[in-house]
Tab-separated table of C-alpha atoms and ligand atoms in Angstrom:
chain	number	residue	atom	x	y	z
A	14	UNK	CA	-4.107	-14.728	12.761
A	15	UNK	CA	-0.618	-16.267	11.957
A	16	UNK	CA	1.524	-15.425	14.976
A	17	UNK	CA	3.970	-12.493	14.296
A	18	UNK	CA	3.239	-12.087	10.727
A	19	UNK	CA	6.257	-11.429	8.299
A	20	UNK	CA	6.865	-8.098	6.610
A	21	UNK	CA	5.711	-9.474	3.278
A	22	UNK	CA	2.286	-10.668	4.627
A	23	UNK	CA	1.850	-7.384	6.504
A	24	UNK	CA	2.582	-5.342	3.336
A	25	UNK	CA	0.161	-7.577	1.439
A	26	UNK	CA	-2.541	-7.393	4.064
A	27	UNK	CA	-2.353	-3.674	4.140
A	28	UNK	CA	-2.370	-3.609	0.385
A	29	UNK	CA	-5.544	-5.532	0.276
A	30	UNK	CA	-7.229	-3.061	2.661
A	31	UNK	CA	-5.984	0.040	0.780
A	32	UNK	CA	-7.038	-1.377	-2.565
A	33	UNK	CA	-10.548	-1.474	-1.200
A	34	UNK	CA	-10.310	2.077	-0.270
A	35	UNK	CA	-8.865	3.030	-3.683
A	36	UNK	CA	-11.494	1.223	-5.534
A	37	UNK	CA	-14.131	3.265	-3.651
A	38	UNK	CA	-12.249	6.436	-4.629
A	39	UNK	CA	-12.206	5.416	-8.214
A	40	UNK	CA	-15.894	4.620	-8.379
A	41	UNK	CA	-16.667	7.952	-6.718
A	42	UNK	CA	-14.786	9.857	-9.326
A	43	UNK	CA	-16.975	8.293	-11.941
A	44	UNK	CA	-20.041	8.946	-10.151
A	45	UNK	CA	-19.257	12.588	-9.721
A	46	UNK	CA	-18.580	12.623	-13.482
A	47	UNK	CA	-15.579	14.903	-13.934
A	48	UNK	CA	-12.730	12.649	-14.997
A	49	UNK	CA	-10.298	15.499	-15.126
A	50	UNK	CA	-8.398	13.876	-18.100
A	51	UNK	CA	-4.694	14.772	-18.834
A	52	UNK	CA	-2.790	13.590	-21.814
A	53	UNK	CA	0.655	12.421	-20.442
A	54	UNK	CA	1.844	11.517	-23.829
A	55	UNK	CA	0.859	9.802	-27.189
A	56	UNK	CA	-2.073	7.411	-26.382
A	57	UNK	CA	-1.206	7.788	-22.517
A	58	UNK	CA	-4.022	9.279	-20.457
A	59	UNK	CA	-4.294	10.089	-16.721
A	60	UNK	CA	-7.633	10.851	-14.874
A	61	UNK	CA	-8.530	12.194	-11.446
A	62	UNK	CA	-9.237	8.575	-10.533
A	63	UNK	CA	-5.535	7.610	-11.368
A	64	UNK	CA	-4.336	10.548	-9.243
A	65	UNK	CA	-6.499	10.092	-6.303
A	66	UNK	CA	-5.994	6.341	-6.114
A	67	UNK	CA	-2.242	6.808	-6.173
A	68	UNK	CA	-2.437	9.403	-3.536
A	69	UNK	CA	-4.380	6.996	-1.299
A	70	UNK	CA	-2.294	3.907	-1.936
A	71	UNK	CA	1.217	5.367	-1.741
A	72	UNK	CA	0.550	7.535	1.225
A	73	UNK	CA	-1.238	4.853	3.058
A	74	UNK	CA	1.510	2.370	2.625
A	75	UNK	CA	4.163	4.800	3.127
A	76	UNK	CA	2.736	5.641	6.569
A	77	UNK	CA	2.602	1.945	7.441
A	78	UNK	CA	6.048	1.080	5.905
A	79	UNK	CA	8.094	4.127	5.947
A	80	UNK	CA	11.371	2.429	4.926
A	81	UNK	CA	10.041	0.357	2.126
A	82	UNK	CA	10.516	1.808	-1.514
A	83	UNK	CA	7.127	2.368	-3.168
A	84	UNK	CA	6.912	3.484	-6.973
A	85	UNK	CA	3.707	4.619	-8.486
A	86	UNK	CA	2.933	5.195	-12.026
A	87	UNK	CA	1.766	8.734	-11.761
A	88	UNK	CA	4.187	11.739	-11.241
A	89	UNK	CA	2.554	13.613	-8.464
A	90	UNK	CA	3.707	16.544	-6.241
A	91	UNK	CA	5.169	14.797	-3.113
A	92	UNK	CA	4.341	17.768	-1.047
A	93	UNK	CA	0.608	18.015	-1.730
A	94	UNK	CA	-1.743	17.327	1.141
A	95	UNK	CA	-3.668	14.048	1.125
A	96	UNK	CA	-7.188	14.113	2.208
A	97	UNK	CA	-7.547	12.333	5.674
A	98	UNK	CA	-10.138	9.847	4.335
A	99	UNK	CA	-7.590	8.658	1.639
A	100	UNK	CA	-5.428	7.160	4.510
A	101	UNK	CA	-6.174	3.570	5.130
A	102	UNK	CA	-4.269	2.068	8.004
A	103	UNK	CA	-6.145	-1.129	8.463
A	104	UNK	CA	-4.845	-4.670	7.758
A	105	UNK	CA	-7.007	-7.338	5.968
A	106	UNK	CA	-7.558	-10.077	8.471
A	107	UNK	CA	-7.934	-12.816	5.867
A	108	UNK	CA	-4.574	-12.352	4.485
A	109	UNK	CA	-3.082	-12.583	7.925
A	110	UNK	CA	-4.559	-15.989	8.666
A	111	UNK	CA	-2.148	-17.397	6.102
A	112	UNK	CA	1.472	-18.392	7.032
A	113	UNK	CA	4.185	-16.631	5.062
A	114	UNK	CA	6.139	-19.130	2.778
A	115	UNK	CA	9.489	-19.906	4.418
A	116	UNK	CA	11.608	-18.297	1.631
A	117	UNK	CA	10.058	-14.791	2.341
A	118	UNK	CA	10.076	-14.991	6.174
A	119	UNK	CA	13.270	-13.112	6.703
A	120	UNK	CA	12.583	-10.298	4.146
A	121	UNK	CA	13.816	-6.852	5.372
A	122	UNK	CA	12.508	-3.289	4.442
A	123	UNK	CA	15.417	-2.836	2.004
A	124	UNK	CA	14.823	-5.978	0.074
A	125	UNK	CA	11.291	-4.822	-0.925
A	126	UNK	CA	10.077	-2.590	-3.712
A	127	UNK	CA	6.340	-2.075	-4.111
A	128	UNK	CA	5.055	-1.287	-7.527
A	129	UNK	CA	1.712	0.554	-7.822
A	130	UNK	CA	-0.479	1.081	-10.803
A	131	UNK	CA	-3.416	3.050	-9.222
A	132	UNK	CA	-5.680	2.405	-12.289
A	133	UNK	CA	-4.599	-0.075	-14.978
A	134	UNK	CA	-6.607	0.363	-18.144
A	135	UNK	CA	-7.152	4.146	-18.099
A	136	UNK	CA	-8.096	4.341	-21.815
A	137	UNK	CA	-10.809	1.736	-21.446
A	138	UNK	CA	-11.912	3.618	-18.180
A	139	UNK	CA	-12.457	6.827	-20.082
A	140	UNK	CA	-14.484	4.830	-22.768
A	141	UNK	CA	-16.774	3.103	-20.240
A	142	UNK	CA	-15.157	-0.423	-20.520
A	143	UNK	CA	-15.258	-0.506	-16.679
A	144	UNK	CA	-14.607	-4.138	-16.022
A	145	UNK	CA	-11.272	-3.662	-17.824
A	146	UNK	CA	-10.112	-1.507	-14.805
A	147	UNK	CA	-7.927	-2.775	-12.025
A	148	UNK	CA	-5.831	-1.383	-9.132
A	149	UNK	CA	-2.465	-3.092	-9.101
A	150	UNK	CA	-0.052	-3.273	-6.053
A	151	UNK	CA	2.933	-5.493	-6.696
A	152	UNK	CA	5.326	-6.634	-4.108
A	153	UNK	CA	8.976	-7.532	-5.196
A	154	UNK	CA	11.678	-8.962	-3.072
A	155	UNK	CA	15.320	-8.616	-4.221
A	156	UNK	CA	14.127	-7.874	-7.687
A	157	UNK	CA	11.505	-10.747	-7.986
A	158	UNK	CA	7.755	-10.313	-8.102
A	159	UNK	CA	6.557	-12.375	-5.141
A	160	UNK	CA	3.154	-11.153	-4.128
A	161	UNK	CA	0.360	-8.883	-5.283
A	162	UNK	CA	-2.984	-7.485	-5.299
A	163	UNK	CA	-5.291	-7.043	-8.421
A	164	UNK	CA	-8.474	-5.283	-7.504
A	165	UNK	CA	-11.342	-4.842	-9.984
A	166	UNK	CA	-13.616	-2.109	-8.787
A	167	UNK	CA	-16.255	-2.867	-11.457
A	168	UNK	CA	-16.507	-6.667	-11.359
A	169	UNK	CA	-20.135	-7.525	-12.029
A	170	UNK	CA	-21.169	-3.955	-12.961
A	171	UNK	CA	-23.346	-5.369	-15.625
A	172	UNK	CA	-24.973	-7.872	-13.184
A	173	UNK	CA	-26.986	-5.736	-10.790
A	174	UNK	CA	-27.833	-7.766	-7.648
A	175	UNK	CA	-24.333	-9.411	-7.450
A	176	UNK	CA	-21.530	-7.693	-5.224
A	177	UNK	CA	-19.813	-4.962	-7.178
A	178	UNK	CA	-16.077	-5.309	-7.267
A	179	UNK	CA	-13.557	-7.963	-5.980
A	180	UNK	CA	-10.104	-8.267	-4.715
A	181	UNK	CA	-7.682	-10.854	-5.974
A	182	UNK	CA	-4.445	-11.387	-3.986
A	183	UNK	CA	-1.519	-14.060	-3.915
A	184	UNK	CA	1.897	-14.934	-2.995
A	185	UNK	CA	4.263	-17.198	-4.829
A	186	UNK	CA	4.514	-20.338	-2.673
A	187	UNK	CA	1.160	-19.840	-1.123
A	188	UNK	CA	-1.467	-19.442	-3.793
A	189	UNK	CA	-3.864	-16.845	-5.022
A	190	UNK	CA	-7.299	-16.150	-3.647
A	191	UNK	CA	-10.482	-14.130	-4.492
A	192	UNK	CA	-11.475	-15.863	-7.736
A	193	UNK	CA	-12.346	-19.294	-9.112
A	194	UNK	CA	-9.556	-20.949	-10.909
A	195	UNK	CA	-10.602	-22.517	-14.251
A	196	UNK	CA	-8.583	-24.081	-16.998
A	197	UNK	CA	-8.982	-22.755	-20.574
A	198	UNK	CA	-10.749	-24.896	-23.232
A	199	UNK	CA	-8.231	-27.663	-24.379
A	200	UNK	CA	-9.142	-27.838	-28.025
A	201	UNK	CA	-8.465	-24.312	-29.237
A	202	UNK	CA	-6.122	-21.364	-28.677
A	203	UNK	CA	-7.379	-18.134	-27.378
A	204	UNK	CA	-4.945	-15.236	-27.201
A	205	UNK	CA	-5.458	-11.870	-25.391
A	206	UNK	CA	-3.843	-8.679	-26.219
A	207	UNK	CA	-3.931	-4.870	-26.118
A	208	UNK	CA	-7.039	-3.061	-27.588
A	209	UNK	CA	-5.787	0.422	-27.293
A	210	UNK	CA	-2.003	0.116	-27.643
A	211	UNK	CA	-1.715	-2.279	-30.607
A	212	UNK	CA	0.530	-1.976	-33.690
A	213	UNK	CA	1.644	-4.118	-36.484
A	214	UNK	CA	4.204	-6.014	-34.452
A	215	UNK	CA	1.630	-6.634	-31.699
A	216	UNK	CA	-0.791	-8.158	-34.199
A	217	UNK	CA	1.906	-10.187	-35.945
A	218	UNK	CA	3.033	-11.777	-32.786
A	219	UNK	CA	-0.528	-12.688	-31.873
A	220	UNK	CA	-1.269	-14.158	-35.298
A	221	UNK	CA	1.970	-16.131	-35.121
A	222	UNK	CA	0.444	-18.062	-32.230
A	223	UNK	CA	-2.203	-19.365	-34.657
A	224	UNK	CA	-5.210	-18.356	-32.368
A	225	UNK	CA	-8.683	-19.596	-33.034
A	226	UNK	CA	-9.820	-16.497	-31.113
A	227	UNK	CA	-8.245	-13.076	-30.259
A	228	UNK	CA	-9.594	-11.192	-27.285
A	229	UNK	CA	-8.591	-7.469	-27.407
A	230	UNK	CA	-9.266	-5.908	-23.940
A	231	UNK	CA	-7.685	-3.237	-21.873
A	232	UNK	CA	-5.348	-3.573	-18.842
A	233	UNK	CA	-2.442	-5.919	-18.020
A	234	UNK	CA	-4.315	-6.744	-14.714
A	235	UNK	CA	-7.498	-7.621	-16.465
A	236	UNK	CA	-5.753	-9.797	-19.096
A	237	UNK	CA	-3.969	-11.744	-16.403
A	238	UNK	CA	-7.473	-12.189	-14.663
A	239	UNK	CA	-8.610	-13.699	-18.092
A	240	UNK	CA	-5.723	-16.125	-17.795
A	241	UNK	CA	-6.188	-17.334	-14.277
A	242	UNK	CA	-10.006	-17.679	-14.901
A	243	UNK	CA	-9.370	-20.063	-17.860
A	244	UNK	CA	-10.924	-17.502	-20.557
A	245	UNK	CA	-7.703	-17.349	-22.514
A	246	UNK	CA	-4.518	-19.484	-22.954
A	247	UNK	CA	-1.905	-16.636	-23.509
A	248	UNK	CA	-1.418	-12.908	-23.218
A	249	UNK	CA	0.906	-11.901	-26.020
A	250	UNK	CA	2.216	-8.124	-26.217
A	251	UNK	CA	5.147	-7.543	-28.607
A	252	UNK	CA	5.722	-3.981	-27.402
A	253	UNK	CA	7.771	-2.046	-25.095
A	254	UNK	CA	4.790	-0.005	-23.637
A	255	UNK	CA	4.070	-2.154	-20.459
A	256	UNK	CA	5.789	-0.857	-17.271
A	257	UNK	CA	6.891	-2.407	-14.008
A	258	UNK	CA	3.736	-1.479	-12.232
A	259	UNK	CA	1.540	-3.076	-14.919
A	260	UNK	CA	3.337	-6.444	-14.657
A	261	UNK	CA	4.504	-6.960	-11.032
A	262	UNK	CA	1.173	-7.739	-9.250
A	263	UNK	CA	-0.250	-9.768	-12.173
A	264	UNK	CA	3.139	-11.670	-12.540
A	265	UNK	CA	3.162	-12.676	-8.759
A	266	UNK	CA	-0.540	-13.749	-8.834
A	267	UNK	CA	-0.040	-15.693	-12.185
A	268	UNK	CA	3.007	-17.497	-10.833
A	269	UNK	CA	1.238	-18.185	-7.554
A	270	UNK	CA	-1.285	-20.428	-9.600
A	271	UNK	CA	1.437	-22.088	-11.718
A	272	UNK	CA	1.405	-19.901	-14.674
A	273	UNK	CA	4.246	-17.848	-16.153
A	274	UNK	CA	4.860	-14.205	-17.150
A	275	UNK	CA	8.120	-13.377	-18.935
A	276	UNK	CA	9.535	-11.215	-21.733
A	277	UNK	CA	9.782	-12.461	-25.333
A	278	UNK	CA	13.153	-14.138	-24.369
A	279	UNK	CA	11.537	-16.236	-21.660
A	280	UNK	CA	13.126	-14.076	-18.916
A	281	UNK	CA	11.290	-12.948	-15.779
A	282	UNK	CA	11.117	-9.264	-15.169
A	283	UNK	CA	13.418	-7.503	-12.729
A	284	UNK	CA	11.704	-5.244	-10.152
A	285	UNK	CA	14.687	-3.699	-8.479
A	286	UNK	CA	14.453	-0.063	-7.519
A	287	UNK	CA	16.980	0.862	-10.096
A	288	UNK	CA	15.460	-0.713	-13.200
A	289	UNK	CA	14.223	1.171	-16.202
A	290	UNK	CA	10.323	1.347	-15.796
A	291	UNK	CA	9.469	-0.068	-19.244
A	292	UNK	CA	9.347	-3.774	-19.955
A	293	UNK	CA	11.373	-3.383	-23.147
A	294	UNK	CA	11.500	-7.170	-23.801
A	295	UNK	CA	7.776	-7.343	-24.279
A	296	UNK	CA	5.271	-9.406	-22.276
A	297	UNK	CA	4.227	-12.937	-22.718
A	298	UNK	CA	2.050	-14.654	-20.110
A	299	UNK	CA	0.445	-18.051	-20.149
A	300	UNK	CA	-1.234	-20.579	-17.791
A	301	UNK	CA	0.503	-23.564	-19.372
A	302	UNK	CA	2.804	-24.368	-22.323
A	303	UNK	CA	4.848	-21.249	-21.992
A	304	UNK	CA	7.684	-22.702	-24.163
A	305	UNK	CA	5.327	-23.595	-26.972
A	306	UNK	CA	4.024	-19.963	-27.209
A	307	UNK	CA	7.472	-18.521	-26.981
A	308	UNK	CA	8.540	-20.826	-29.889
A	309	UNK	CA	5.781	-19.514	-32.014
A	310	UNK	CA	7.337	-15.933	-31.947
A	311	UNK	CA	9.112	-15.270	-35.155
A	312	UNK	CA	12.827	-14.495	-34.627
A	313	UNK	CA	12.660	-10.855	-36.168
A	314	UNK	CA	10.009	-10.029	-33.422
A	315	UNK	CA	12.141	-11.566	-30.748
A	316	UNK	CA	15.050	-9.679	-31.824
A	317	UNK	CA	13.056	-6.441	-31.853
A	318	UNK	CA	12.361	-6.923	-28.069
A	319	UNK	CA	15.349	-6.081	-25.740
A	320	UNK	CA	17.135	-8.821	-24.048
B	19	AMP	P1	-3.046	-2.373	-22.631
B	19	AMP	O1	-2.997	-3.862	-22.919
B	19	AMP	O2	-3.170	-1.538	-23.989
B	19	AMP	O3	-4.199	-1.893	-21.683
B	19	AMP	O4	-1.783	-2.130	-21.887
B	19	AMP	C1	-1.420	-2.495	-20.638
B	19	AMP	C2	-0.761	-1.496	-19.758
B	19	AMP	O5	0.406	-1.089	-20.434
B	19	AMP	C3	-1.645	-0.249	-19.521
B	19	AMP	O6	-1.305	0.266	-18.343
B	19	AMP	C4	-1.120	0.740	-20.603
B	19	AMP	O7	-1.388	2.067	-20.310
B	19	AMP	C5	0.285	0.365	-20.677
B	19	AMP	N1	0.797	0.554	-22.004
B	19	AMP	C6	0.801	-0.367	-23.001
B	19	AMP	N2	1.280	0.234	-24.185
B	19	AMP	C7	1.483	1.442	-23.833
B	19	AMP	C8	2.053	2.668	-24.694
B	19	AMP	N3	2.389	2.464	-25.975
B	19	AMP	N4	2.066	3.818	-24.096
B	19	AMP	C9	1.676	3.981	-22.765
B	19	AMP	N5	1.267	3.000	-21.937
B	19	AMP	C10	1.158	1.818	-22.567
B	20	MG	MG1	-1.270	0.136	-16.333
B	21	MG	MG1	-2.282	3.203	-14.547
B	22	MG	MG1	-1.339	4.754	-17.644
B	23	MG	MG1	-1.405	-5.487	-23.467
């Protein structure tokens, strides 16, 4: 173990452990079969898996880090009793073997905001596209995404015999772990975007990148996994529908491996406690050539995305 681990590494280590617990909770909800679907808004669902996973993550991290701000996607009753077996107080030892990057060593409780998407890709979850689902725990320091966990509960679900699920974590300045880095094919352009929250502008922005292939899948977390594993070149989402909890962990992990996630003006997201939850400038994420993709976006689309 790194001696006297920093606050950021302790939060990250706890987040990896708690994501394993949340992932079990999510799989159990599906096994039991009653998803308890609630419609929060237009094209915006919540299930018992979203609710239970958030209870687990927020209550566990709050117990460990009572003075750190934690925001979860789901609006739940803060007074409700959390089942004992939802509380995970362990630390992942693997994370603690790594040394905290110098720029994060003096981080204080009040500098940190944790953004939790207990289940990213809910629409796809309810439709059986299980590998689109991820659990996202993003750690921001002074408004910047710096570290995160993207846990995929059903990784390998169509490959019986292989271990089910995986946890990818990373820190900017340290790197990202839990997956195999690949670079995308050099002679074509593959773009990923939403499959369940698309509209004319979303499609027009994708087409403006002149893709040879378009991969429409669920989840901001899942799409960033496609990027870091070299399956796609860019994630293009000209919409105001993604929120801070969708992008914080993916942005940190993508930047930890040298990629880039910004809005449609090329600006990194702000994750301070007082920001509006929506990423109203849209989302553009790439493993390389970020400027080239930004340059493909027509002016009227850029203008439609907030600055
Ligand atoms: P998608 O690529 O459609 O899976 O979207 C990525 C994340 O942003 C998911 O958590 C979605 O629920 C969320 N999201 C995107 N667009 C919308 C929208 N119009 N309304 C609600 N949530 C959205
Ligand atoms: Mg989400
Ligand atoms: Mg969610
Ligand atoms: Mg949602
Ligand atoms: Mg999307």
